[in-house]
Amino acid sequence: MKLKKLLLAGGAAAIVTASTAYASILDRPFFQVLGVVIVWGADSVDGTVAPIASDFVLLTPASGAAGADLIGADGAAVITGTLDPVTSTGAGATAANPVSSAASGGAYSDANSSGVLDAGDTLTAFGVDATTDIDGLANEHNSSFYVASNAAFDIYAQSSNLNATGDFSGLTASAISYSMALTLSGTDGTLTFGGNAQSPVGGGTGPVAAINDLGDMTTATKVFDGGQRTAASAGGLVEQSVRFDNTYNLSVGGAGYDLSMGVGTISADVTYTIYVP
């Protein structure tokens, strides 16, 4: 009897165990890092704030399309080697010595640091020979912006709002020559950039050599072909940034300014946009 009762009790316990439901908890950690490009410089042309990040671009659209910028505001470039915003009058650009091939003397100083040749500058007497010329009356415009990224990117540019006055009124956008270069590290103002950066060219071709003047970019045109991220090792935004340097000159028919061109002004806007490679 005792054995029979024990067997019955064991069978009852097995039935209870088989019918018990177990509760489960499902967890699913998920992480996503999109391609991001951050562009920084000044708050605006003639602005008062620099440095400031004006573009936070996600590389989510299709290849060959502009990235998705989370920041609605547009920024501006700074004068190369400084953190000073570019200005609508060219102030802060690089004023050139108006005299070339002087036989002697001809020391020039942009004494008021205006960036353009004006009455605030100084020039010493200069010797004249058969090669002396006055071809530096037009200043060179040197501007830059900074980029940090975790992925490869391209840059497109478009010129607009050409404004020419005086004897320059007949000139087109092609009269403003253009070139782009990269500076991987340095110190501008109080910021040292590029210590943890690498060239974003990588497997790309870099600045597009075929773009020689603003007439080549009257529609959105690729000016930089990238192949890898700027961030090379762990660091902050500035440390992982490189500097894009843009140089513009007055150039007609491949030649710079000549006295025969007269007097006037010419300016244009150039808008740079991050694209998905």
Short mmCIF file of C-alpha atoms in Angstrom, two decimals:
data_model
loop_
_atom_site.label_atom_id
_atom_site.label_comp_id
_atom_site.label_asym_id
_atom_site.label_seq_id
_atom_site.Cartn_x
_atom_site.Cartn_y
_atom_site.Cartn_z
CA MET A 1 0.00 0.00 0.00
CA LYS A 2 2.74 2.41 0.87
CA LEU A 3 4.48 1.80 -2.47
CA LYS A 4 1.19 2.22 -4.37
CA LYS A 5 0.44 5.51 -2.63
CA LEU A 6 3.95 6.79 -3.37
CA LEU A 7 3.60 5.92 -7.04
CA LEU A 8 0.25 7.69 -7.27
CA ALA A 9 1.68 10.75 -5.57
CA GLY A 10 4.63 10.79 -7.97
CA GLY A 11 2.30 10.54 -10.98
CA ALA A 12 0.19 13.45 -9.74
CA ALA A 13 3.29 15.60 -9.31
CA ALA A 14 4.39 14.84 -12.89
CA ILE A 15 1.01 15.97 -14.25
CA VAL A 16 1.21 19.29 -12.35
CA THR A 17 4.76 19.94 -13.61
CA ALA A 18 3.89 19.26 -17.26
CA SER A 19 1.03 21.77 -17.29
CA THR A 20 2.97 24.76 -15.77
CA ALA A 21 3.54 27.81 -18.17
CA TYR A 22 6.91 29.63 -17.97
CA ALA A 23 7.05 33.45 -18.48
CA SER A 24 9.93 34.84 -20.67
CA ILE A 25 11.48 38.33 -21.07
CA LEU A 26 12.91 39.33 -24.46
CA ASP A 27 15.62 41.98 -24.69
CA ARG A 28 17.08 43.33 -27.95
CA PRO A 29 19.94 45.86 -27.71
CA PHE A 30 20.23 47.87 -30.93
CA PHE A 31 22.78 50.51 -31.96
CA GLN A 32 22.88 52.60 -35.12
CA VAL A 33 25.59 54.98 -36.26
CA LEU A 34 24.92 56.83 -39.50
CA GLY A 35 27.48 58.55 -41.67
CA VAL A 36 27.88 62.08 -40.28
CA VAL A 37 29.73 65.14 -41.59
CA ILE A 38 30.10 68.26 -39.43
CA VAL A 39 31.08 71.55 -41.08
CA TRP A 40 32.17 74.54 -39.01
CA GLY A 41 33.40 78.06 -39.62
CA ALA A 42 31.61 81.39 -39.06
CA ASP A 43 27.96 82.16 -38.43
CA SER A 44 27.53 84.28 -41.59
CA VAL A 45 29.23 86.61 -44.06
CA ASP A 46 30.02 89.78 -42.08
CA GLY A 47 29.23 87.65 -39.03
CA THR A 48 30.32 88.01 -35.44
CA VAL A 49 30.51 84.39 -34.23
CA ALA A 50 33.30 81.95 -35.06
CA PRO A 51 33.92 79.12 -34.71
CA ILE A 52 30.44 77.69 -34.97
CA ALA A 53 29.09 74.47 -36.51
CA SER A 54 26.48 75.30 -39.16
CA ASP A 55 26.06 71.87 -40.82
CA PHE A 56 25.36 68.51 -39.18
CA VAL A 57 24.85 66.34 -42.23
CA LEU A 58 23.58 62.75 -42.26
CA LEU A 59 24.73 60.72 -45.26
CA THR A 60 21.38 58.94 -45.54
CA PRO A 61 20.09 59.90 -49.02
CA ALA A 62 21.11 58.02 -52.15
CA SER A 63 24.60 58.29 -53.60
CA GLY A 64 25.06 61.51 -55.56
CA ALA A 65 22.49 63.40 -53.49
CA ALA A 66 22.93 66.17 -50.94
CA GLY A 67 23.13 64.96 -47.36
CA ALA A 68 20.34 65.57 -44.85
CA ASP A 69 21.35 68.59 -42.76
CA LEU A 70 19.84 68.68 -39.28
CA ILE A 71 20.78 72.35 -38.79
CA GLY A 72 18.57 74.73 -40.72
CA ALA A 73 20.89 77.74 -40.59
CA ASP A 74 23.62 78.39 -43.15
CA GLY A 75 27.13 79.30 -42.04
CA ALA A 76 30.04 80.99 -43.79
CA ALA A 77 33.74 80.54 -44.41
CA VAL A 78 36.51 82.21 -42.43
CA ILE A 79 39.60 84.02 -43.68
CA THR A 80 42.26 81.33 -44.13
CA GLY A 81 44.57 81.02 -41.14
CA THR A 82 42.17 82.86 -38.83
CA LEU A 83 38.76 82.41 -37.28
CA ASP A 84 37.53 85.73 -38.72
CA PRO A 85 34.35 85.56 -40.83
CA VAL A 86 34.63 86.52 -44.50
CA THR A 87 33.12 89.89 -45.33
CA SER A 88 31.06 91.21 -48.19
CA THR A 89 33.71 93.86 -48.96
CA GLY A 90 36.69 91.50 -49.01
CA ALA A 91 38.10 92.86 -45.77
CA GLY A 92 40.43 90.35 -44.16
CA ALA A 93 41.46 88.84 -47.48
CA THR A 94 45.02 88.98 -48.78
CA ALA A 95 46.00 92.31 -50.34
CA ALA A 96 48.71 91.93 -52.98
CA ASN A 97 51.68 94.16 -53.68
CA PRO A 98 50.46 96.18 -56.68
CA VAL A 99 53.97 96.29 -58.15
CA SER A 100 55.72 93.31 -59.72
CA SER A 101 59.30 93.09 -61.03
CA ALA A 102 60.36 96.37 -59.45
CA ALA A 103 64.00 97.18 -60.24
CA SER A 104 64.41 98.22 -56.61
CA GLY A 105 62.31 99.15 -53.58
CA GLY A 106 58.58 98.68 -53.86
CA ALA A 107 58.02 97.39 -50.32
CA TYR A 108 54.27 97.16 -49.70
CA SER A 109 52.31 96.88 -46.47
CA ASP A 110 48.59 96.39 -45.94
CA ALA A 111 49.06 98.75 -43.00
CA ASN A 112 45.41 98.84 -41.95
CA SER A 113 44.92 95.07 -42.51
CA SER A 114 41.86 95.73 -44.66
CA GLY A 115 42.69 92.93 -47.09
CA VAL A 116 42.30 95.23 -50.10
CA LEU A 117 44.51 97.91 -51.59
CA ASP A 118 43.34 101.26 -50.21
CA ALA A 119 44.55 104.61 -48.90
CA GLY A 120 45.44 103.10 -45.54
CA ASP A 121 48.30 101.08 -47.05
CA THR A 122 51.95 102.04 -47.59
CA LEU A 123 54.31 101.57 -50.53
CA THR A 124 57.94 102.63 -50.89
CA ALA A 125 59.40 104.18 -54.01
CA PHE A 126 60.35 101.57 -56.61
CA GLY A 127 62.74 101.33 -59.49
CA VAL A 128 61.33 100.84 -62.98
CA ASP A 129 62.74 98.77 -65.84
CA ALA A 130 61.30 97.06 -68.91
CA THR A 131 59.72 94.26 -66.85
CA THR A 132 58.07 96.34 -64.11
CA ASP A 133 54.29 96.00 -64.09
CA ILE A 134 51.29 97.10 -62.05
CA ASP A 135 49.33 93.85 -61.95
CA GLY A 136 48.57 93.39 -58.27
CA LEU A 137 45.81 95.96 -57.78
CA ALA A 138 43.24 93.21 -57.24
CA ASN A 139 43.46 91.33 -53.95
CA GLU A 140 43.49 87.54 -53.65
CA HIS A 141 40.63 86.06 -51.65
CA ASN A 142 41.62 83.17 -49.35
CA SER A 143 38.89 81.52 -47.29
CA SER A 144 38.40 78.24 -45.46
CA PHE A 145 35.96 76.00 -43.67
CA TYR A 146 36.52 72.96 -41.45
CA VAL A 147 35.11 69.44 -41.75
CA ALA A 148 35.01 66.43 -39.40
CA SER A 149 33.41 63.13 -40.43
CA ASN A 150 33.05 59.45 -39.59
CA ALA A 151 32.55 58.49 -43.25
CA ALA A 152 33.62 59.45 -46.76
CA PHE A 153 31.87 62.43 -48.38
CA ASP A 154 31.91 64.62 -51.48
CA ILE A 155 31.57 68.40 -51.71
CA TYR A 156 29.62 70.24 -54.39
CA ALA A 157 29.73 73.99 -55.01
CA GLN A 158 27.54 76.46 -56.86
CA SER A 159 28.24 80.11 -57.69
CA SER A 160 25.45 82.69 -57.76
CA ASN A 161 24.63 86.37 -57.27
CA LEU A 162 27.39 87.68 -59.52
CA ASN A 163 27.69 91.44 -59.08
CA ALA A 164 30.04 93.48 -61.28
CA THR A 165 30.33 97.27 -61.40
CA GLY A 166 32.25 99.95 -63.28
CA ASP A 167 34.59 98.73 -66.00
CA PHE A 168 34.04 95.16 -64.75
CA SER A 169 30.31 95.23 -65.51
CA GLY A 170 30.78 93.10 -68.63
CA LEU A 171 32.67 90.33 -66.83
CA THR A 172 31.10 86.94 -66.13
CA ALA A 173 31.60 84.39 -63.35
CA SER A 174 34.51 82.97 -65.34
CA ALA A 175 36.52 86.08 -64.42
CA ILE A 176 36.89 84.76 -60.86
CA SER A 177 39.41 81.92 -60.81
CA TYR A 178 39.12 79.16 -58.22
CA SER A 179 41.18 76.42 -56.61
CA MET A 180 40.79 74.19 -53.54
CA ALA A 181 43.42 72.70 -51.25
CA LEU A 182 43.50 70.75 -47.98
CA THR A 183 45.32 71.56 -44.73
CA LEU A 184 45.36 68.53 -42.44
CA SER A 185 46.49 70.21 -39.22
CA GLY A 186 47.47 73.57 -37.80
CA THR A 187 46.53 76.33 -35.37
CA ASP A 188 44.07 79.07 -36.30
CA GLY A 189 43.28 81.64 -33.65
CA THR A 190 43.14 79.74 -30.39
CA LEU A 191 42.25 76.36 -31.89
CA THR A 192 44.66 73.63 -32.94
CA PHE A 193 42.96 71.29 -35.39
CA GLY A 194 43.78 68.00 -37.08
CA GLY A 195 45.77 66.22 -34.37
CA ASN A 196 43.57 63.13 -34.69
CA ALA A 197 42.59 63.57 -38.34
CA GLN A 198 43.58 62.08 -41.68
CA SER A 199 43.16 63.22 -45.26
CA PRO A 200 39.56 62.62 -46.40
CA VAL A 201 40.83 61.92 -49.93
CA GLY A 202 41.64 58.25 -49.27
CA GLY A 203 40.59 56.30 -52.34
CA GLY A 204 38.95 59.39 -53.86
CA THR A 205 40.55 61.93 -56.17
CA GLY A 206 40.40 64.96 -53.86
CA PRO A 207 39.85 68.49 -55.21
CA VAL A 208 38.54 68.35 -58.79
CA ALA A 209 41.25 69.90 -60.96
CA ALA A 210 38.88 70.62 -63.86
CA ILE A 211 37.06 73.30 -61.85
CA ASN A 212 39.09 76.42 -62.58
CA ASP A 213 36.71 79.34 -62.11
CA LEU A 214 33.23 80.22 -60.89
CA GLY A 215 31.89 79.84 -64.42
CA ASP A 216 32.50 76.10 -64.02
CA MET A 217 30.04 75.91 -61.13
CA THR A 218 26.96 77.92 -62.13
CA THR A 219 25.03 74.76 -61.26
CA ALA A 220 25.81 72.41 -58.36
CA THR A 221 29.17 70.88 -59.35
CA LYS A 222 31.48 68.43 -57.60
CA VAL A 223 34.62 70.19 -56.36
CA PHE A 224 35.88 67.50 -53.95
CA ASP A 225 35.79 63.73 -54.34
CA GLY A 226 36.32 62.00 -50.99
CA GLY A 227 37.27 58.44 -50.14
CA GLN A 228 37.46 58.12 -46.35
CA ARG A 229 36.49 59.78 -43.05
CA THR A 230 38.52 62.60 -41.52
CA ALA A 231 38.58 61.04 -38.03
CA ALA A 232 41.68 58.86 -37.74
CA SER A 233 41.73 58.23 -33.97
CA ALA A 234 39.72 59.04 -30.88
CA GLY A 235 39.47 62.74 -30.12
CA GLY A 236 37.26 65.80 -30.10
CA LEU A 237 35.58 67.54 -33.02
CA VAL A 238 38.36 70.05 -33.65
CA GLU A 239 41.07 67.39 -33.33
CA GLN A 240 39.32 65.26 -35.96
CA SER A 241 38.77 68.16 -38.38
CA VAL A 242 40.66 69.14 -41.52
CA ARG A 243 40.61 72.53 -43.24
CA PHE A 244 39.40 73.12 -46.80
CA ASP A 245 41.16 76.15 -48.30
CA ASN A 246 39.67 78.06 -51.24
CA THR A 247 41.61 80.58 -53.32
CA TYR A 248 39.94 83.08 -55.68
CA ASN A 249 41.53 85.63 -58.00
CA LEU A 250 40.43 88.11 -60.64
CA SER A 251 41.44 86.47 -63.91
CA VAL A 252 40.41 87.29 -67.48
CA GLY A 253 41.52 85.01 -70.28
CA GLY A 254 43.87 83.20 -67.93
CA ALA A 255 45.69 86.41 -67.00
CA GLY A 256 45.42 88.50 -63.86
CA TYR A 257 44.54 92.15 -63.57
CA ASP A 258 46.00 94.65 -66.06
CA LEU A 259 45.68 98.45 -66.04
CA SER A 260 43.78 98.21 -69.31
CA MET A 261 40.89 96.60 -67.42
CA GLY A 262 40.10 99.87 -65.66
CA VAL A 263 38.34 100.12 -62.29
CA GLY A 264 35.37 98.37 -60.72
CA THR A 265 34.26 95.61 -58.38
CA ILE A 266 33.20 92.01 -58.94
CA SER A 267 31.85 89.58 -56.36
CA ALA A 268 29.80 86.39 -56.15
CA ASP A 269 28.45 83.91 -53.64
CA VAL A 270 29.71 80.32 -53.58
CA THR A 271 27.63 77.75 -51.70
CA TYR A 272 29.32 74.50 -50.62
CA THR A 273 27.16 71.46 -49.90
CA ILE A 274 28.05 68.02 -48.51
CA TYR A 275 27.00 65.17 -50.81
CA VAL A 276 26.77 61.40 -50.38
CA PRO A 277 29.61 59.76 -52.39
#
